[in-house]
mmCIF file of C-alpha atoms in Angstrom:
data_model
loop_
_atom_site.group_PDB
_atom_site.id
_atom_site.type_symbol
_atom_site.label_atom_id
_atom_site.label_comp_id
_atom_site.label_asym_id
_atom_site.label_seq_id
_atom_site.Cartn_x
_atom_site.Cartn_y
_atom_site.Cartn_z
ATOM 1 C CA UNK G 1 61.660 17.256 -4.736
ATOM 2 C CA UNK G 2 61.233 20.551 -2.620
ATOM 3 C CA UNK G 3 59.305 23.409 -3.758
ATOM 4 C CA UNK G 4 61.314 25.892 -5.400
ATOM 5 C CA UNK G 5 58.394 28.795 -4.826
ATOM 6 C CA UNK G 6 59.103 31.375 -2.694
ATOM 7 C CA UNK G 7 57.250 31.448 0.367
ATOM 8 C CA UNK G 8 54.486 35.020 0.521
ATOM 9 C CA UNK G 9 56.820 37.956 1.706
ATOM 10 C CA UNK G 10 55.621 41.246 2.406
ATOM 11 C CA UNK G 11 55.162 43.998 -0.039
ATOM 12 C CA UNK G 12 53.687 46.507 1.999
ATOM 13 C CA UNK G 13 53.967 46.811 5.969
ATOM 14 C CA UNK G 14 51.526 49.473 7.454
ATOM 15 C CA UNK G 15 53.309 49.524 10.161
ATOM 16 C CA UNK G 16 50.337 48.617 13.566
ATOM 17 C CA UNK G 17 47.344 48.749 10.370
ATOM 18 C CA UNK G 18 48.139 45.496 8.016
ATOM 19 C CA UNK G 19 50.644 43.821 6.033
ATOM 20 C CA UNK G 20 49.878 42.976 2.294
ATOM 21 C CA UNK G 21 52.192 39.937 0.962
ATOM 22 C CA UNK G 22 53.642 38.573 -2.418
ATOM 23 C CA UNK G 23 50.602 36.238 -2.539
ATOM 24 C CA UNK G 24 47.817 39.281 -2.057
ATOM 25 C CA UNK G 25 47.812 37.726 1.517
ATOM 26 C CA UNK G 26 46.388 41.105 4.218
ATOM 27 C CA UNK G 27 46.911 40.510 7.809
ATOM 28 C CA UNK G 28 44.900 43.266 9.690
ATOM 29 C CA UNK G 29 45.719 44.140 13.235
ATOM 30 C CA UNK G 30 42.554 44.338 15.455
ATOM 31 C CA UNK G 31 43.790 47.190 17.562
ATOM 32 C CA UNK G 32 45.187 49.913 15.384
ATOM 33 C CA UNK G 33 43.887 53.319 16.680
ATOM 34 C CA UNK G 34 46.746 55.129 16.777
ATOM 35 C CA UNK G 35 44.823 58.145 18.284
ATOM 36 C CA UNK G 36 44.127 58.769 21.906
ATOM 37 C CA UNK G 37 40.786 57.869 23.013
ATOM 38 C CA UNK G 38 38.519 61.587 23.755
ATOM 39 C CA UNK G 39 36.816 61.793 27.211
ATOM 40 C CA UNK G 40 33.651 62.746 26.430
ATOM 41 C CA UNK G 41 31.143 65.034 28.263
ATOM 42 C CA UNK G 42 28.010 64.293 30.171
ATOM 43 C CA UNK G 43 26.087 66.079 27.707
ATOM 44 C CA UNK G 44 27.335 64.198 24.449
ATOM 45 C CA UNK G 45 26.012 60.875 26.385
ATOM 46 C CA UNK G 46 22.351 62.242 25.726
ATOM 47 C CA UNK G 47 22.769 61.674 21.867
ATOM 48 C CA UNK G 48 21.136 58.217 21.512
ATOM 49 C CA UNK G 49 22.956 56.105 18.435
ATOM 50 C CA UNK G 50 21.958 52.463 17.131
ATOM 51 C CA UNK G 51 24.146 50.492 14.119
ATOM 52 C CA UNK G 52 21.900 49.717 11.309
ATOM 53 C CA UNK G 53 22.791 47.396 8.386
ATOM 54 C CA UNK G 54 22.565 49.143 5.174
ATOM 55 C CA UNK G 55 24.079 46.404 2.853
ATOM 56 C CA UNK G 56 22.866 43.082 4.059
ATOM 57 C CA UNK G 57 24.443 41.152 1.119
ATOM 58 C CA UNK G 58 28.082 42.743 2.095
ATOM 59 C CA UNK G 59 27.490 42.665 5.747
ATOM 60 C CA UNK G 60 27.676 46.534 5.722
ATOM 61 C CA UNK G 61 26.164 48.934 8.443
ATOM 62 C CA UNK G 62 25.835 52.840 9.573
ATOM 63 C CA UNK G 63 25.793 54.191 12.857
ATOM 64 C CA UNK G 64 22.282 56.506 13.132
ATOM 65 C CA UNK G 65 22.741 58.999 16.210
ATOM 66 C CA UNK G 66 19.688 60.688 17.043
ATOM 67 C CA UNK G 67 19.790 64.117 19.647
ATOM 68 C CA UNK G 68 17.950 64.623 22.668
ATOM 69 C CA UNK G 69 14.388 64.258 22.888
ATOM 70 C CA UNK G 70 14.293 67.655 23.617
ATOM 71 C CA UNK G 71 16.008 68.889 21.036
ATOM 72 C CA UNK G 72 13.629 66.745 18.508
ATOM 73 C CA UNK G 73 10.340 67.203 19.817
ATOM 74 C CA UNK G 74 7.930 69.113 17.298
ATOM 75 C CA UNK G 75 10.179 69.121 14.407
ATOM 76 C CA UNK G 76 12.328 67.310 12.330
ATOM 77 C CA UNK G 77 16.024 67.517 11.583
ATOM 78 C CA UNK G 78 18.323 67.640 8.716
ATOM 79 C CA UNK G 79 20.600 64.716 7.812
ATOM 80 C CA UNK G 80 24.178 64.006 7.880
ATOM 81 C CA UNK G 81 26.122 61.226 6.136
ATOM 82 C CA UNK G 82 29.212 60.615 7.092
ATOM 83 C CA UNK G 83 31.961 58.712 6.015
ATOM 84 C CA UNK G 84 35.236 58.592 7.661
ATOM 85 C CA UNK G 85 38.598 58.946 7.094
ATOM 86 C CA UNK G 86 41.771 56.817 6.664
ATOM 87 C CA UNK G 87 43.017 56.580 3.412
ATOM 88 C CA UNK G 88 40.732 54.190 1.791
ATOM 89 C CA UNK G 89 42.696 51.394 3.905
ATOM 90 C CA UNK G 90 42.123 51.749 8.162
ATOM 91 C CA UNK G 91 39.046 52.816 10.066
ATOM 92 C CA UNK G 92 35.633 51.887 11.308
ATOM 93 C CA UNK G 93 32.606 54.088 12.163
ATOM 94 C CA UNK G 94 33.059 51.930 15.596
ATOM 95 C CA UNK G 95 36.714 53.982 16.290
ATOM 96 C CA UNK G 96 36.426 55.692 19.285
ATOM 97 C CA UNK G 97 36.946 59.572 17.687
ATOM 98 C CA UNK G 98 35.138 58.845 14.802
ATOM 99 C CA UNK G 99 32.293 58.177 17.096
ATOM 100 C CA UNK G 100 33.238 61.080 19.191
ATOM 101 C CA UNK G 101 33.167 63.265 16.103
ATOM 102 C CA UNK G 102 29.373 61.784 15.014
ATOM 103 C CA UNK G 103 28.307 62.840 18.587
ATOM 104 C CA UNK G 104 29.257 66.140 18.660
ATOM 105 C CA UNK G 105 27.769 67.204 15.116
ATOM 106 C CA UNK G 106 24.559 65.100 16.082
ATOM 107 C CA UNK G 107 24.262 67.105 19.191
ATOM 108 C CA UNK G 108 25.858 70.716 18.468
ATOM 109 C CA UNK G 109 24.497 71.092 14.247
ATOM 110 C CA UNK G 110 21.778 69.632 15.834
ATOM 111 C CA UNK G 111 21.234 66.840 12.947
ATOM 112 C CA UNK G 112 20.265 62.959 12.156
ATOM 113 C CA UNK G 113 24.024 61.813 11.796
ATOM 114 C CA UNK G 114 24.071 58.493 9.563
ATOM 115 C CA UNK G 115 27.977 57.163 10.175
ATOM 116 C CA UNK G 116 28.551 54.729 7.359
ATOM 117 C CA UNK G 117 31.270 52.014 6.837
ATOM 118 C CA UNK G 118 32.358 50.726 3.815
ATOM 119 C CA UNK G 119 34.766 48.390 2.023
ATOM 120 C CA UNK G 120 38.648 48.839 3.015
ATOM 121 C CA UNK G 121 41.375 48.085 0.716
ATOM 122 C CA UNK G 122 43.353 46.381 -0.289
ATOM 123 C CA UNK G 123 40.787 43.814 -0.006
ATOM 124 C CA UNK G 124 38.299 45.590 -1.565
ATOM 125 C CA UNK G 125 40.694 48.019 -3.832
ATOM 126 C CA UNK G 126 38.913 51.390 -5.285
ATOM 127 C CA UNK G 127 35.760 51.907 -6.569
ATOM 128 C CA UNK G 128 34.591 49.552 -3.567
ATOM 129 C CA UNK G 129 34.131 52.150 -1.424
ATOM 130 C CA UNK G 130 32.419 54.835 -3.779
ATOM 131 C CA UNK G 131 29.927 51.903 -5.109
ATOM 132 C CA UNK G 132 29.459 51.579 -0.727
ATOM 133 C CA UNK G 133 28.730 54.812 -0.564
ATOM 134 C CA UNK G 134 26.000 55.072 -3.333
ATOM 135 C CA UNK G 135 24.746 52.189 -2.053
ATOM 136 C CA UNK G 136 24.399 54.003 1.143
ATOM 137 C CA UNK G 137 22.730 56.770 -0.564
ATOM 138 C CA UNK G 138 20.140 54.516 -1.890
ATOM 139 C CA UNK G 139 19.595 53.332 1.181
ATOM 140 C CA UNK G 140 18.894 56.657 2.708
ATOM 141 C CA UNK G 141 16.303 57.098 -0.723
ATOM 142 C CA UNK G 142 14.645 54.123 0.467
ATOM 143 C CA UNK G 143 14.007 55.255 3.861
ATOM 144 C CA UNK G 144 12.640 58.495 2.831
ATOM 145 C CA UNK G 145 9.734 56.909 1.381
ATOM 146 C CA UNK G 146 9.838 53.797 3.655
ATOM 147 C CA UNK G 147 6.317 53.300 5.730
ATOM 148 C CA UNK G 148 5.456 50.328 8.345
ATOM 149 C CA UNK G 149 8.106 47.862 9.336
ATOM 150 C CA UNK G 150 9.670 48.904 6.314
ATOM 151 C CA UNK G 151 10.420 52.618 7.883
ATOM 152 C CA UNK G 152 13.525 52.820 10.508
ATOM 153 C CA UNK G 153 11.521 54.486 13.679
ATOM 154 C CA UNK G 154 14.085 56.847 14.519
ATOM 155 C CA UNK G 155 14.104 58.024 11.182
ATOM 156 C CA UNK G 156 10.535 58.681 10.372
ATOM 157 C CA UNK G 157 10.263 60.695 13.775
ATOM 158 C CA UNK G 158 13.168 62.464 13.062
ATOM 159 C CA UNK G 159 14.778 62.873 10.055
ATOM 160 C CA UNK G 160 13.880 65.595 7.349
ATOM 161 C CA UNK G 161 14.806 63.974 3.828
ATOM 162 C CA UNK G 162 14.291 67.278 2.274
ATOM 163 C CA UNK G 163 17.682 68.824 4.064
ATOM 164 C CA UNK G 164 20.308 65.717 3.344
ATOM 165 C CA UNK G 165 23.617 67.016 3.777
ATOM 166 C CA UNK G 166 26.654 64.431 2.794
ATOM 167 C CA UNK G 167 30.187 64.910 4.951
ATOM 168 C CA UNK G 168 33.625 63.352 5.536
ATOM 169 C CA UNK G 169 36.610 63.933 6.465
ATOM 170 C CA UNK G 170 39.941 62.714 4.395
ATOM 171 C CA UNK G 171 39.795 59.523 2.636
ATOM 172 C CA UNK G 172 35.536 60.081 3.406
ATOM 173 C CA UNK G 173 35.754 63.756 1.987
ATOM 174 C CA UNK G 174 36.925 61.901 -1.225
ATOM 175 C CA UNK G 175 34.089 59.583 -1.189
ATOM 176 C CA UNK G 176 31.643 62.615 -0.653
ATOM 177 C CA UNK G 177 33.634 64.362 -4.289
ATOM 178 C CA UNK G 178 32.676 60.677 -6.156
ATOM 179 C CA UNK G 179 29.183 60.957 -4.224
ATOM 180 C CA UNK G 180 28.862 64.683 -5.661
ATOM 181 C CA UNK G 181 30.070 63.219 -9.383
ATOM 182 C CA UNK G 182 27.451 60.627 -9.497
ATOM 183 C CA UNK G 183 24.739 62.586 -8.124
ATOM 184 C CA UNK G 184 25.679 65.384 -10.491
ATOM 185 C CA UNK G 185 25.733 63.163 -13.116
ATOM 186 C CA UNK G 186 22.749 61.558 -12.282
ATOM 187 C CA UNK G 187 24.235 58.352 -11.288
ATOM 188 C CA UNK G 188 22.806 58.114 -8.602
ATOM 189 C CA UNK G 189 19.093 59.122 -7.763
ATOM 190 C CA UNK G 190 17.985 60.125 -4.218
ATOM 191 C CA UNK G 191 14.597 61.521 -4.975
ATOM 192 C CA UNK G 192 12.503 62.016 -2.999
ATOM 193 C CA UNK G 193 15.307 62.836 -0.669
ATOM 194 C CA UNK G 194 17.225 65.725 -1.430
ATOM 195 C CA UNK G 195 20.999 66.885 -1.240
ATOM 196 C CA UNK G 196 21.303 70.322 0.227
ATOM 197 C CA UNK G 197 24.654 70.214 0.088
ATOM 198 C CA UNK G 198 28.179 68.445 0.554
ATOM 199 C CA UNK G 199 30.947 69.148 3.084
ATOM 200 C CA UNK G 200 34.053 67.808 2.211
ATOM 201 C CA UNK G 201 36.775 67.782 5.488
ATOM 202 C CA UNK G 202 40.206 67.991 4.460
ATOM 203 C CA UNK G 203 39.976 65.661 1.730
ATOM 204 C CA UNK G 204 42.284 63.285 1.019
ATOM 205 C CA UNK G 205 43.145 64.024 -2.843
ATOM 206 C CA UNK G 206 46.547 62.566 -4.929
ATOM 207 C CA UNK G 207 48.451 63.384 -7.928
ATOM 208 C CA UNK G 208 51.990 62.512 -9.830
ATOM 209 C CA UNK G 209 53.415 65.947 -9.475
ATOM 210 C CA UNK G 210 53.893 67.275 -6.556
ATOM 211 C CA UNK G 211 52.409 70.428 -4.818
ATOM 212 C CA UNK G 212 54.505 72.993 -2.972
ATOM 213 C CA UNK G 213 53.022 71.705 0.380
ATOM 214 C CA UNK G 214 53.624 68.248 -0.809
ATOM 215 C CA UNK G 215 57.293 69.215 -1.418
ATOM 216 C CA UNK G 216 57.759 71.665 1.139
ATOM 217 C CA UNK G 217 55.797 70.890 4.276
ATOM 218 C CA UNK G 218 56.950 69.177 7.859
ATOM 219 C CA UNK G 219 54.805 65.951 8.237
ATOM 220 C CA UNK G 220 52.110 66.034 9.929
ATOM 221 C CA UNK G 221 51.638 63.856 13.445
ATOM 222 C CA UNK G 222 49.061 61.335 11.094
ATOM 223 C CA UNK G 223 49.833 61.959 7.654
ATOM 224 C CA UNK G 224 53.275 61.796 5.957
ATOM 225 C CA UNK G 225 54.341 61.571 2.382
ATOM 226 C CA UNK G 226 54.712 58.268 2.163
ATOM 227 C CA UNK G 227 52.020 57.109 4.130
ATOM 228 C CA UNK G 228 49.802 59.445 1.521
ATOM 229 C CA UNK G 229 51.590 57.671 -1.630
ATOM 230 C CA UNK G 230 51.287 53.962 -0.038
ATOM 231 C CA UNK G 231 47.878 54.524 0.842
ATOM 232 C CA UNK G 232 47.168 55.178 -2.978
ATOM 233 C CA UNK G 233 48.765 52.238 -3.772
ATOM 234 C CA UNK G 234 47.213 50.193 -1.428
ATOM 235 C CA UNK G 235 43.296 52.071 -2.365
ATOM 236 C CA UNK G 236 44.071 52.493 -6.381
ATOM 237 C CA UNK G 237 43.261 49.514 -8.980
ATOM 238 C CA UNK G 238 46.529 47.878 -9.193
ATOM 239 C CA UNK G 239 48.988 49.279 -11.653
ATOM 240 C CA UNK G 240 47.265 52.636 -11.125
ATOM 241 C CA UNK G 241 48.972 55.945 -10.620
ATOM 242 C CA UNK G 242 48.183 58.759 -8.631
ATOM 243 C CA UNK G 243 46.562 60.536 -11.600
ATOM 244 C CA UNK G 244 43.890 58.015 -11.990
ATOM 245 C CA UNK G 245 40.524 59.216 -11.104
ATOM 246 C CA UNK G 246 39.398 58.124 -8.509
ATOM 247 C CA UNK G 247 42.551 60.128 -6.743
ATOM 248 C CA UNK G 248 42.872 63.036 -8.733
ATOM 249 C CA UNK G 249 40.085 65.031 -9.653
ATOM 250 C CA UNK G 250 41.831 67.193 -12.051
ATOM 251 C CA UNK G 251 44.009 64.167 -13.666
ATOM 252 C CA UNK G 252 44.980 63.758 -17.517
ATOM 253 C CA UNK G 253 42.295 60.563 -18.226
ATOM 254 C CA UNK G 254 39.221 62.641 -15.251
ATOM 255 C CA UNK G 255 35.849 63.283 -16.154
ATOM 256 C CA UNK G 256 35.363 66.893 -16.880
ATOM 257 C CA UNK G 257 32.935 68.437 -13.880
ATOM 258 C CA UNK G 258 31.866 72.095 -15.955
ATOM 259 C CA UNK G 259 28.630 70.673 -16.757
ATOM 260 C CA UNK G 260 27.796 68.617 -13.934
ATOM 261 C CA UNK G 261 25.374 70.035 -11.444
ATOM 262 C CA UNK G 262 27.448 69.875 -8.104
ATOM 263 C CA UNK G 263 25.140 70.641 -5.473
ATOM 264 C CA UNK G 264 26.613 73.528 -2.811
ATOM 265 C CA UNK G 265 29.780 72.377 -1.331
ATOM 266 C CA UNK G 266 31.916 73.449 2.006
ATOM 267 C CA UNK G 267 35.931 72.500 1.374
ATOM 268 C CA UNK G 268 37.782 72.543 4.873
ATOM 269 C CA UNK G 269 41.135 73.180 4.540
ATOM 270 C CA UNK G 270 44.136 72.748 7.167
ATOM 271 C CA UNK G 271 46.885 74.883 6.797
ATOM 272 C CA UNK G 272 49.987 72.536 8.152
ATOM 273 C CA UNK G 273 47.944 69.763 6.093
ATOM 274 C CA UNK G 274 50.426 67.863 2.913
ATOM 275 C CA UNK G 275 47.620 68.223 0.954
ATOM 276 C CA UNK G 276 46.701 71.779 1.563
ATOM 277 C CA UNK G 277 47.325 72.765 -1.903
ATOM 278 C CA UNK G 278 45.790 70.024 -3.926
ATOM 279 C CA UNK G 279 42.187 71.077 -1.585
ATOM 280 C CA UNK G 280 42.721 75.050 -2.621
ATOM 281 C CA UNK G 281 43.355 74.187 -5.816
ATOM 282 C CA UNK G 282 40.106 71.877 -6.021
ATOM 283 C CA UNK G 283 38.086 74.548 -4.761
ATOM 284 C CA UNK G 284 39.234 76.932 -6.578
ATOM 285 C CA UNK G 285 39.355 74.701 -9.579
ATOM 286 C CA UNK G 286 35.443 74.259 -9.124
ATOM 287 C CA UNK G 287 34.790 77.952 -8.215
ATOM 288 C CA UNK G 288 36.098 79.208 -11.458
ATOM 289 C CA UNK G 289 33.463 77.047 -13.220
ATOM 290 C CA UNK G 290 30.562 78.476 -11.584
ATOM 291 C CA UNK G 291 30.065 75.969 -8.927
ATOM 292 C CA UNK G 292 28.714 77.156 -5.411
ATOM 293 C CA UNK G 293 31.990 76.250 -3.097
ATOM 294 C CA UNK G 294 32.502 77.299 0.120
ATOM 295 C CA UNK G 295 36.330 77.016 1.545
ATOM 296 C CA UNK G 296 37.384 77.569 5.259
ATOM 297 C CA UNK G 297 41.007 77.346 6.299
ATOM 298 C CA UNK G 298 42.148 76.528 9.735
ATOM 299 C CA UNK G 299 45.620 78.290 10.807
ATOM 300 C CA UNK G 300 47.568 75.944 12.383
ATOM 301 C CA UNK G 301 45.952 73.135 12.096
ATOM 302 C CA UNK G 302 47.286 69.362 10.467
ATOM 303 C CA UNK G 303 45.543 67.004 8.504
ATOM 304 C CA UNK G 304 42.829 65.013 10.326
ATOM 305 C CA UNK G 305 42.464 67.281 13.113
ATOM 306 C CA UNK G 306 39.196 67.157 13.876
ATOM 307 C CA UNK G 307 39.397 63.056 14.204
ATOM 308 C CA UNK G 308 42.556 63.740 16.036
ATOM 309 C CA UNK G 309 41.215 66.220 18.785
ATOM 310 C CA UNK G 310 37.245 65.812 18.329
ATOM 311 C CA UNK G 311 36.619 67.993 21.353
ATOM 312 C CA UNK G 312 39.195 70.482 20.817
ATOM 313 C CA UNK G 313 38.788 73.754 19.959
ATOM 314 C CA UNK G 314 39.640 73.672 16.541
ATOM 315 C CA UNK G 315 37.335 70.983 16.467
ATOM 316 C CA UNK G 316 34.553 73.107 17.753
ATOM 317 C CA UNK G 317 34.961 75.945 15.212
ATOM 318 C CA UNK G 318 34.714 73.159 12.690
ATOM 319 C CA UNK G 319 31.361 72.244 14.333
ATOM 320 C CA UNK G 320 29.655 75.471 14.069
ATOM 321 C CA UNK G 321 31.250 75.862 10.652
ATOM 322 C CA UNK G 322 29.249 72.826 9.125
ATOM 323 C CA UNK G 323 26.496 74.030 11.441
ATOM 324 C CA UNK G 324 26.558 77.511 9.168
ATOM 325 C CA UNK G 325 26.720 75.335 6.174
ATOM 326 C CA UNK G 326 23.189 73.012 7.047
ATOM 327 C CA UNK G 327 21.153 75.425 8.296
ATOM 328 C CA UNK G 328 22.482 78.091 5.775
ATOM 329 C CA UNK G 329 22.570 81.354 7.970
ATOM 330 C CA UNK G 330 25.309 82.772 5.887
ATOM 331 C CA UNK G 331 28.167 82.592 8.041
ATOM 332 C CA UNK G 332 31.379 84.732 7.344
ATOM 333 C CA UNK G 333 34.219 81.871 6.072
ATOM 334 C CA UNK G 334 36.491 84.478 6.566
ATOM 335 C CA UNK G 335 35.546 85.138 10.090
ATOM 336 C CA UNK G 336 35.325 81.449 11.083
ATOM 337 C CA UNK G 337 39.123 80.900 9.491
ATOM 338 C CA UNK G 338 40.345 84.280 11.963
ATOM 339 C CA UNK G 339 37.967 82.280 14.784
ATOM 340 C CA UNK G 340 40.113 78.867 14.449
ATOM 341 C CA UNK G 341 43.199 80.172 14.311
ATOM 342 C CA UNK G 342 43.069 81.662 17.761
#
């Protein structure tokens, strides 16, 4: 008697990314960067970079990019971990503008850059990649006290674990909020390493009700509406709304943040972006309870941008932005927002 089961059909097509089927089946295409490939400059091929496995159990690595001798010799520098983008569901430290992006702030903050991956969903649906990135954090605790064999080379020479500064851009700058929580909350524990301070790029936030920008705004070249909202479904547990947590930070059933100790935070900010509203209102959200938040909006500028155009010049007003941030000169935000939009 034939089998009267349906055969797997798909649920959700990601267009050139995956296809999840009836069965929980995910096909992943190998070549899905979608962006064009940066030529990058003679002096960007001086930063020296290694992968590093951070997770051995889960097969899980970072990309460490050290600058020039030159630039290192007689002191050390702070550190940068960085997570990328992609909505929970596409991406790789190995992506060709990610990379791009982990060269220029190695060479131009001038910093230890620590690029880490970390589970995608579905496969590996939300909190996979927040539990990655603690683990990651850990692993950056254990270094700072590492010695012998134990101790990664480039770090010990290099890397100053008093001046750890944690970054990412979309889906990443929501992993760097959950980082914040747990530190904050004490969650996690990085001493003796410490976290100067957190800069969150365009972050890639959710909700049920939609914002004006949401509702109002053109999409942009890389992120529409529904690619947002099918990400979350793809990324959230499963029968999860956009309200849950680990999207919305401000949601009906989320933790409250007034008494956890945030350390000092940067919020980018596009201003074409569909989620420029929800990343006003989070800083502003966190300002009004006494929180140290820095926010810096680029005119004219879409979501992503700096993965999209690492060495454009948007892209290099972002890079002395965060360069203000780590080394804490007290840059103008105003004056840097003015600078972009030129």
């Amino acid at each position: 008697m034939a089998s009267t089961t349906p055969a797997p059909y798909v649920v959700e097509d990601c267009g050139p990314n995956l296809q999840l089927f009836s069965d929980g089946t995910v096909i992943r295409f190998e070549d899905y960067n979608i962006l064009p490939p940066p030529v990058l400059p003679p002096a960007l091929s001086t930063v020296q970079w290694k992968d590093v496995v951070y997770d051995a159990g889960r097969g899980l690595k970072l990309r460490v990019y050290r600058p020039p001798a030159a630039t290192v010799a007689g002191e050390k520098l702070p550190v940068l971990v960085y997570f990328h983008g992609g909505g929970y569901v596409i991406g790789s430290f190995e992506m060709d503008n990610f990379h791009a992006c982990c060269l220029r702030l190695a060479h131009e903050l001038p910093a230890v850059v620590l690029s880490a991956d970390y589970r995608l969903a579905p496969e590996h649906r939300l909190p996979a990649a927040h539990d990655d990135a603690a683990t990651a954090m850990s692993w950056v605790r254990d270094q700072a006290v590492a010695s012998g064999d134990a101790a990664d080379p480039w770090l010990e020479e290099s890397a100053d674990f008093g001046r750890v500064f944690v970054s990412g851009d979309s889906a990443g700058a929501g992993i760097v909020h959950h980082v914040a929580l747990r530190l904050g909350s004490g969650q996690i524990a990085v001493d003796p390493a410490r976290v100067a301070g957190c800069a969150l790029l365009f972050p890639y936030f959710g909700g049920e009700e939609r914002t004006r920008s949401e509702a109002e705004y053109p999409p942009g070249p890389f992120l529409t509406l529904p690619f947002s909202d099918q990400g979350w479904r793809l990324a959230l547990p499963r029968g999860a709304t956009r309200d849950h947590p680990l999207a919305n930070p401000f949601g009906p059933e989320s933790p409250a943040m007034d008494a956890v100790a945030l350390p000092p935070l940067l919020v980018v900010v596009a201003q074409l972006d569909l989620l420029r509203d929800r990343d006003v209102d989070y800083a502003a959200r966190l300002r009004a309870m006494g929180k140290q938040v820095e926010m810096v909006e680029f005119e004219g500028q879409h979501h992503g941008f700096f993965a999209v155009e690492p060495l454009g010049d948007a892209g290099s007003e972002l890079v002395r932005v965060v360069r203000r941030f780590v080394y804490g000169n007290g840059g103008d935000a105003a004056a840097a927002a003015a600078a972009a939009s030129k």
